[in-house]
PDB file of C-alpha atoms in Angstrom:
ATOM      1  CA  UNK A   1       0.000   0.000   0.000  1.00 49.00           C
ATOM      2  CA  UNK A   2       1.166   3.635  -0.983  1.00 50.00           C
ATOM      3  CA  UNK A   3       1.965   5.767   2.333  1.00 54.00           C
ATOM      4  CA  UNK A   4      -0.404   8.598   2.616  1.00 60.00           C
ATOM      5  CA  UNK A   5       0.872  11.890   0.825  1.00 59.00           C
ATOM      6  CA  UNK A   6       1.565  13.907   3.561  1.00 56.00           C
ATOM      7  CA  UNK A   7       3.622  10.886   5.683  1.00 57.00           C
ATOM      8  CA  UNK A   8       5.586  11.274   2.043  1.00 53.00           C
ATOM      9  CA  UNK A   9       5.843  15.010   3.027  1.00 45.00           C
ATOM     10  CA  UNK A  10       6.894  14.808   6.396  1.00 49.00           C
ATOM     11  CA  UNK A  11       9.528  11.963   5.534  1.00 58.00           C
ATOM     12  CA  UNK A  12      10.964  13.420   2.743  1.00 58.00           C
ATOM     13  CA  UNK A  13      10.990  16.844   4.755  1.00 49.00           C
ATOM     14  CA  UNK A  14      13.035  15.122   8.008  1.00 64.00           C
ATOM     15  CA  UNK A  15      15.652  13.725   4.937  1.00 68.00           C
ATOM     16  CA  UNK A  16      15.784  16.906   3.619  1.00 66.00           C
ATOM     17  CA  UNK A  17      17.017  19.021   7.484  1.00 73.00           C
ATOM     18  CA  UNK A  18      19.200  16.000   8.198  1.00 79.00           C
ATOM     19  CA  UNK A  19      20.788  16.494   5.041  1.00 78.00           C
ATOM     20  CA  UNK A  20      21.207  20.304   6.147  1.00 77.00           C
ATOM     21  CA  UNK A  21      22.069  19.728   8.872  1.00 83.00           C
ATOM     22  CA  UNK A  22      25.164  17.672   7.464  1.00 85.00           C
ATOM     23  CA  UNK A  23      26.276  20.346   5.317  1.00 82.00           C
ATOM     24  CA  UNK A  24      25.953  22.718   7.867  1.00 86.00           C
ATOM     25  CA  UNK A  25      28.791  20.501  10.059  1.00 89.00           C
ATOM     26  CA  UNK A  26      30.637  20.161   7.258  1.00 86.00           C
ATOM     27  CA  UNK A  27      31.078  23.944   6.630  1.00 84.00           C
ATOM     28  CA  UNK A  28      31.810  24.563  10.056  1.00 90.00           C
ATOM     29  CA  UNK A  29      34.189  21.860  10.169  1.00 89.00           C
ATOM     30  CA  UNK A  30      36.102  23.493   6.923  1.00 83.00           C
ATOM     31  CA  UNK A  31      35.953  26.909   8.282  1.00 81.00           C
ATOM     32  CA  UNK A  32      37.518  25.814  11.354  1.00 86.00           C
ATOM     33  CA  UNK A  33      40.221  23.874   9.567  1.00 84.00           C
ATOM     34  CA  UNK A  34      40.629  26.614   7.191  1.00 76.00           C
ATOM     35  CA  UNK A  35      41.631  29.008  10.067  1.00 78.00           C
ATOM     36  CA  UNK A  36      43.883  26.341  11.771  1.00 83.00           C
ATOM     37  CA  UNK A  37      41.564  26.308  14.754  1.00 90.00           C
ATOM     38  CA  UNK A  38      40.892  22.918  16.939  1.00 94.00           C
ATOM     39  CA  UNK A  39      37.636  21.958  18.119  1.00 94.00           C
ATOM     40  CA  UNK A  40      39.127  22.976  21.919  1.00 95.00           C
ATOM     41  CA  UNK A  41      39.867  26.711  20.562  1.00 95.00           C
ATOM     42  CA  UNK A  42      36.635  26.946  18.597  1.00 95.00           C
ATOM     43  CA  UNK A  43      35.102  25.293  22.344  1.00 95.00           C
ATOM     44  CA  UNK A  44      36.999  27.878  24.116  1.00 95.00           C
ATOM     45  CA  UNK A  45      35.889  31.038  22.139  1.00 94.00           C
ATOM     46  CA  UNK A  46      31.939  29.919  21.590  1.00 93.00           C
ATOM     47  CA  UNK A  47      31.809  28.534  25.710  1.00 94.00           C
ATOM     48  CA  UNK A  48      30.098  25.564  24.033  1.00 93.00           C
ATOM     49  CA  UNK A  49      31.295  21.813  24.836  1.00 94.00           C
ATOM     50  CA  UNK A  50      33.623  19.820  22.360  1.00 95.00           C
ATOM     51  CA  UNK A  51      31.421  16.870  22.690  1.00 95.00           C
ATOM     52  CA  UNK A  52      28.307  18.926  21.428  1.00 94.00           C
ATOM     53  CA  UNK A  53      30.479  21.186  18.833  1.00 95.00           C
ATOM     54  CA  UNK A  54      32.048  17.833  17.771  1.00 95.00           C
ATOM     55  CA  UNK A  55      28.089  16.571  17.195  1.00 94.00           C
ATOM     56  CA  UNK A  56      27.266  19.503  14.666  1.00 92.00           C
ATOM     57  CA  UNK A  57      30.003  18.773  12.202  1.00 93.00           C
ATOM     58  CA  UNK A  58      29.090  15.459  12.330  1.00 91.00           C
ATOM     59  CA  UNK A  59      25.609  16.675  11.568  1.00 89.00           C
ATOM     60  CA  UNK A  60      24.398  14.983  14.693  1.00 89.00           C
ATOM     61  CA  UNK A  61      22.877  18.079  16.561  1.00 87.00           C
ATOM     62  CA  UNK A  62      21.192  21.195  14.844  1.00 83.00           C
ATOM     63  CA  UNK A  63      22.724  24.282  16.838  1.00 85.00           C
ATOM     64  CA  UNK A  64      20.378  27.101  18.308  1.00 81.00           C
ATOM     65  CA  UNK A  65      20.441  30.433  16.241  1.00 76.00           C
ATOM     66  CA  UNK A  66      22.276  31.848  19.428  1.00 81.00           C
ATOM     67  CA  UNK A  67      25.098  28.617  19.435  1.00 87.00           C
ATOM     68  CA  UNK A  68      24.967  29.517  15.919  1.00 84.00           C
ATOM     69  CA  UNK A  69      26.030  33.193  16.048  1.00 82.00           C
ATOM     70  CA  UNK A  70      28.553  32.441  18.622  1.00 89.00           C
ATOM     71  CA  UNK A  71      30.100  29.748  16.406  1.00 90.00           C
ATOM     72  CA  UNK A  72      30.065  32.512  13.004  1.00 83.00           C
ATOM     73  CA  UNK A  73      31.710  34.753  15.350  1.00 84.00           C
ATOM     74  CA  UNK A  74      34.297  32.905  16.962  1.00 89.00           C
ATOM     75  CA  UNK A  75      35.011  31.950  12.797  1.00 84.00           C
ATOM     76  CA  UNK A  76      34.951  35.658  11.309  1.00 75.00           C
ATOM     77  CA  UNK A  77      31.906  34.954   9.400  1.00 74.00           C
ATOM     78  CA  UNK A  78      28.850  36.116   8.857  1.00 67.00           C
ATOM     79  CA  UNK A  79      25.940  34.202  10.250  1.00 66.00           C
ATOM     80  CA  UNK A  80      23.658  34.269   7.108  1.00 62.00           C
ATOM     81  CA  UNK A  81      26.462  32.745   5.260  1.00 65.00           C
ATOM     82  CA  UNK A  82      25.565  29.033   7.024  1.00 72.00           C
ATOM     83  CA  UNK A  83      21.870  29.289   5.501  1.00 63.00           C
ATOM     84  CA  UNK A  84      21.015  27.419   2.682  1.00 60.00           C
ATOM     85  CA  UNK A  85      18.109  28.477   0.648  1.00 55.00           C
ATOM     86  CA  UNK A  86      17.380  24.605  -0.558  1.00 53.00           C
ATOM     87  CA  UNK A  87      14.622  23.094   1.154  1.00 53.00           C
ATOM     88  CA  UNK A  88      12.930  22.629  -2.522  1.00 59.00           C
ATOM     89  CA  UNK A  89      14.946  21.886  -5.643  1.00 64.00           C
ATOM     90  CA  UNK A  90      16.283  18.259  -6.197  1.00 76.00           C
ATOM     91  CA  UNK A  91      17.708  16.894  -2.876  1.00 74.00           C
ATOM     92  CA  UNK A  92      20.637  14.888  -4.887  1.00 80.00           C
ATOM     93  CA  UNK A  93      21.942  18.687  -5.596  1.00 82.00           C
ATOM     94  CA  UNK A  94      22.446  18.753  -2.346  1.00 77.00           C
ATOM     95  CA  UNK A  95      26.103  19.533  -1.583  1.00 78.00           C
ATOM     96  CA  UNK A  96      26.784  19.173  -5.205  1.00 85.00           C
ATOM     97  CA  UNK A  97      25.084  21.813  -7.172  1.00 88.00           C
ATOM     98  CA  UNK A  98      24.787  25.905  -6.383  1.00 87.00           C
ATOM     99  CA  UNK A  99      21.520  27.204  -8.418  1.00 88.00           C
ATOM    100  CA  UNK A 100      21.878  30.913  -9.065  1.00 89.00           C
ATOM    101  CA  UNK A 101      19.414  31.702  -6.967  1.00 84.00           C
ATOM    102  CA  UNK A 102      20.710  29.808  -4.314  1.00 81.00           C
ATOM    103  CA  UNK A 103      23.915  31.248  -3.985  1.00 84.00           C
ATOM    104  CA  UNK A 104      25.419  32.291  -0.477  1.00 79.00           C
ATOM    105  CA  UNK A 105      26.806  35.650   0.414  1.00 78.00           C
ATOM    106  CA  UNK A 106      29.986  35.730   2.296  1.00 74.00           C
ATOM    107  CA  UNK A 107      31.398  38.313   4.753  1.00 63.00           C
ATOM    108  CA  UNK A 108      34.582  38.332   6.137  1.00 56.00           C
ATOM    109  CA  UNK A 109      34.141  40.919   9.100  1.00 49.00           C
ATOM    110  CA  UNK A 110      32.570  41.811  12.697  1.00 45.00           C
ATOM    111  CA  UNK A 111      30.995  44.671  10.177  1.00 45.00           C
ATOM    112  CA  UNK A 112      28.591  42.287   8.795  1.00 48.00           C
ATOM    113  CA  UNK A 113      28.847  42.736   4.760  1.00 53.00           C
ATOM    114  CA  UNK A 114      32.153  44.503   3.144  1.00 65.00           C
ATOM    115  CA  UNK A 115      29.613  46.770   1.590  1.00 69.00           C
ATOM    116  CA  UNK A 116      31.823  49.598   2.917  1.00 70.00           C
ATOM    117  CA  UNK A 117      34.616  48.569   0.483  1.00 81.00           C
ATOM    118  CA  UNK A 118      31.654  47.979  -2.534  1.00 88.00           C
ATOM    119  CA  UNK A 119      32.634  44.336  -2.707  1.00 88.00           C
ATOM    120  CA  UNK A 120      29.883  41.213  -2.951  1.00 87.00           C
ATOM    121  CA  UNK A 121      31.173  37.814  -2.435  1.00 87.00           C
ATOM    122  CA  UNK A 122      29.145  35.021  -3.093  1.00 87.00           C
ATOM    123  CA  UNK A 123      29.758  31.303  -1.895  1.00 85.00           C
ATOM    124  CA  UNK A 124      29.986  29.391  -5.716  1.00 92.00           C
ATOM    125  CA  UNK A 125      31.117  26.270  -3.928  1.00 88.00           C
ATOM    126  CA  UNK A 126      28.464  23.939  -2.481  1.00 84.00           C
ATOM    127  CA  UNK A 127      30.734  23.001   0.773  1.00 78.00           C
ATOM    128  CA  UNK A 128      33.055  24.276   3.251  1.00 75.00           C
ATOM    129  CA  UNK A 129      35.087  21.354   3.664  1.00 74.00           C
ATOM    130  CA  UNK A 130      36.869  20.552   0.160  1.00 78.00           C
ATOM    131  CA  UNK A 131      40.440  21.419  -0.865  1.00 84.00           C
ATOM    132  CA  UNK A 132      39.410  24.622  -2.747  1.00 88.00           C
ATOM    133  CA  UNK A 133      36.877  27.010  -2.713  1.00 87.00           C
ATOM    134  CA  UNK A 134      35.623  28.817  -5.250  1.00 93.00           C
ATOM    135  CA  UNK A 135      33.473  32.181  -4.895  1.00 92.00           C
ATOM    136  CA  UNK A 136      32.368  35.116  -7.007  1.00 94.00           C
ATOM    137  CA  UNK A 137      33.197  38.764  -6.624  1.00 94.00           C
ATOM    138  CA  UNK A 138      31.926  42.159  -7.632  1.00 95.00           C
ATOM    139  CA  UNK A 139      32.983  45.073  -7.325  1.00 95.00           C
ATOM    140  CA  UNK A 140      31.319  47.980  -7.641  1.00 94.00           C
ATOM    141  CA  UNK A 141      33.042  51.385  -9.228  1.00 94.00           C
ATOM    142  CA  UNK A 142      35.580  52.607  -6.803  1.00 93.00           C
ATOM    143  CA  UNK A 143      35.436  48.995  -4.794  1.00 93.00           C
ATOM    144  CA  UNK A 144      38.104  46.906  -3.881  1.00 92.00           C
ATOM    145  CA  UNK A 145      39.428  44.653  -1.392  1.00 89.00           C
ATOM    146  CA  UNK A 146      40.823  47.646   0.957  1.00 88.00           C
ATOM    147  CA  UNK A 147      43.554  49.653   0.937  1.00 89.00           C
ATOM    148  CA  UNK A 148      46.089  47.346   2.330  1.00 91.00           C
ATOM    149  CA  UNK A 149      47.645  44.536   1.086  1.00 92.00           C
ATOM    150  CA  UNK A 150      46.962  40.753   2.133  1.00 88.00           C
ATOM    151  CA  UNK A 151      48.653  37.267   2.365  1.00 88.00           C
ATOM    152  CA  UNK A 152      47.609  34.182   3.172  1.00 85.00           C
ATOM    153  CA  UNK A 153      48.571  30.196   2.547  1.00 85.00           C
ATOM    154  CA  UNK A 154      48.103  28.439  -0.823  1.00 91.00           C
ATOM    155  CA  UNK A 155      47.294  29.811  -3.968  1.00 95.00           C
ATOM    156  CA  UNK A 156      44.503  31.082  -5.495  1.00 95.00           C
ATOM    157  CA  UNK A 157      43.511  32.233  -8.973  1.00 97.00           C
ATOM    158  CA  UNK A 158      40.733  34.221 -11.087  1.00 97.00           C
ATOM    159  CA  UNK A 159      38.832  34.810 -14.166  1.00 98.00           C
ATOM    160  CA  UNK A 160      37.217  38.308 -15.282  1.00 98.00           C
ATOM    161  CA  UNK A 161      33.610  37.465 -16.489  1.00 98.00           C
ATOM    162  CA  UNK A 162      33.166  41.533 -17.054  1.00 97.00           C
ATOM    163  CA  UNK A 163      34.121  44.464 -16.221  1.00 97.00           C
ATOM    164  CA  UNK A 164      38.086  45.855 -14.944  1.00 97.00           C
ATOM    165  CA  UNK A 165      40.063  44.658 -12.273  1.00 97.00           C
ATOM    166  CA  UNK A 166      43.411  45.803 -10.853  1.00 97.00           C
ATOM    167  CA  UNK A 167      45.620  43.100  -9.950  1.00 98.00           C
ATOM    168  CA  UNK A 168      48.023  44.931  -7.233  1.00 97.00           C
ATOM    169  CA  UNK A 169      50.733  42.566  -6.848  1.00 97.00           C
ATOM    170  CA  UNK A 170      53.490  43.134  -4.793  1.00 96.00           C
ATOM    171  CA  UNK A 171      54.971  46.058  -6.513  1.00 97.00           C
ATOM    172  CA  UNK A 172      53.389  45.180  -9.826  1.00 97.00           C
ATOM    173  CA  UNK A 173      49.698  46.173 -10.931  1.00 97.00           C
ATOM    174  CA  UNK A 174      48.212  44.304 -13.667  1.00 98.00           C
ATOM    175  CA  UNK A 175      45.007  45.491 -15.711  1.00 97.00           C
ATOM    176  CA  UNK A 176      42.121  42.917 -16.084  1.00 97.00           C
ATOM    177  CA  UNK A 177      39.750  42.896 -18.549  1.00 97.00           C
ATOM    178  CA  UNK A 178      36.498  40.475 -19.238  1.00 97.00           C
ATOM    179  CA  UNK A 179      38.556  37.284 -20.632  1.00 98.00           C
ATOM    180  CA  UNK A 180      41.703  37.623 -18.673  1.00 98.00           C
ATOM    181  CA  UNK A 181      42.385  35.499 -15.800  1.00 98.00           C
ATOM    182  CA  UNK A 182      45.274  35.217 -13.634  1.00 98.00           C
ATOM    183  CA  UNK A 183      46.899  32.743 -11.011  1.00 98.00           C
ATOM    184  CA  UNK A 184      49.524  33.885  -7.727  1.00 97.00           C
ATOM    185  CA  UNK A 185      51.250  32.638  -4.097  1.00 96.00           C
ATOM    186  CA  UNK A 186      48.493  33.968  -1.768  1.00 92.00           C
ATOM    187  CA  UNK A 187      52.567  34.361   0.200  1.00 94.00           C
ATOM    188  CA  UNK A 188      52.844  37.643  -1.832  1.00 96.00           C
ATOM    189  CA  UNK A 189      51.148  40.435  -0.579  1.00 95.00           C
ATOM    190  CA  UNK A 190      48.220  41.867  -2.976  1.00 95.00           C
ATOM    191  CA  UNK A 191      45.207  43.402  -3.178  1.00 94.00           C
ATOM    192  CA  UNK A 192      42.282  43.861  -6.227  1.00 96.00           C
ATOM    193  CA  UNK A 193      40.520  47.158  -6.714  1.00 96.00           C
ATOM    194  CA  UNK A 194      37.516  47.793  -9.994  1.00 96.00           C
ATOM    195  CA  UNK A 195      39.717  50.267 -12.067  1.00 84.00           C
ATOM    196  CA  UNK A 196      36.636  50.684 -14.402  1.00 91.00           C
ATOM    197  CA  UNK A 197      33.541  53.099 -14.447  1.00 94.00           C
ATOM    198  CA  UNK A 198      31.016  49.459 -14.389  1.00 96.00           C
ATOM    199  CA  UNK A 199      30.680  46.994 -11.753  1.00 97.00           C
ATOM    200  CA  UNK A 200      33.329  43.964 -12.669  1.00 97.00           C
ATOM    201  CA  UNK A 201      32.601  40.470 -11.681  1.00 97.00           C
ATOM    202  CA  UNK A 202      35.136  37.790 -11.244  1.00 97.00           C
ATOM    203  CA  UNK A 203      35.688  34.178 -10.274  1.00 98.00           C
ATOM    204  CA  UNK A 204      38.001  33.207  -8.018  1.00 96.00           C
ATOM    205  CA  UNK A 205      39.484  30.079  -7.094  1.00 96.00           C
ATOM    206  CA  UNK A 206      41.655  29.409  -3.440  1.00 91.00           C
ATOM    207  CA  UNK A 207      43.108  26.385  -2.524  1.00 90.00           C
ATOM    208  CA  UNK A 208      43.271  25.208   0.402  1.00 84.00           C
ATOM    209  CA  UNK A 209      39.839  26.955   1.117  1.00 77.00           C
ATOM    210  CA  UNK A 210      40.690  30.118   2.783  1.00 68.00           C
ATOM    211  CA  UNK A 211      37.963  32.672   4.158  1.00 62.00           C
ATOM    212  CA  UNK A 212      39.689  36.068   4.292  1.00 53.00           C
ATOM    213  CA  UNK A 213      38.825  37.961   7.227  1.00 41.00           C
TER     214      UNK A 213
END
């Protein structure tokens, strides 16, 4: 016998959160790696137990909004950037495909958004807890990354969908146009900055996954 519709529902709804609730432990658990942080410092800086902080990456527990913010704070990101917007769509996408509309935003600050510098980031990668990670950026006019110049481990590369970037590069700028991509050693300080009058997008491409914050 068929099960009733809505048992269908609620059983394909309770696969659906504890597949969510996966993902959600495995971006933590990449964050946290990302930023060379144990489970005992990422304990120590939320007030929250190993044991239960060791449960969500597992995807065993589903943390309170309030554990939640704690936990985005303690790892320099925003909270938002942990929701998925996926609850309909094909579940076998899950953790595999980003729709458009489904992408993430990132933030890398206490400040909440790096709309002060006129920057977007958006999450292109479906998880946290790969060997690269792969987001887009736009700049507005006049945006950039910030004034100073960065490092970090690994490497990390980009493509110019539209639009001009500025590639500051040690003591090297390079121009980028829509077509031109580029690859560095995060090692060498650098920034990017939209040289143009129109807002430029780019992909970009770290490995291992860093969050810049």
């Amino acid at each position: 016998m068929a099960r009733p519709a809505a048992a269908r529902v609620k059983q394909d709804w309770a696969a659906r959160e504890a597949d969510l609730a996966k993902l959600l432990g495995q971006d933590i658990h990449g964050l946290r790696r990302a930023q060379g942080m144990t489970l005992e410092d990422l304990a120590s800086r939320t007030n929250l137990s190993i044991g239960f902080l060791s449960q969500i990456e597992h995807g065993k527990k589903k943390p309170s909004i309030g554990a939640l913010q704690r936990i985005s704070e303690a790892l320099n990101v925003a909270v938002g950037s942990f929701f998925r917007n996926t609850m309909d769509g094909d579940p076998r996408e899950l953790g595999i495909v980003v729709r458009r509309e489904n992408r993430r935003r990132l933030s890398y600050s206490a400040l909440g958004s790096t709309d002060y510098l006129k920057e977007l980031d958006y999450l292109l990668s479906p998880k946290l807890d790969g060997k690269l990670l792969m987001t887009m950026v736009e700049y507005e006019p006049g945006g950039s990354t910030g004034d100073d110049f960065y490092t970090h481990e690994g490497e990390e590369c980009g493509l110019v969908l539209s639009g001009t970037v500025e590639l500051h590069h040690g003591d090297d700028v390079y121009v980028l146009r829509a077509g031109d991509s580029w690859a560095i050693k995060g090692s060498v300080p650098h920034r990017y900055a939209n040289a143009g009058d129109a807002t430029a997008e780019v992909v970009m491409v770290n490995t291992p996954v860093m969050i810049r914050y």
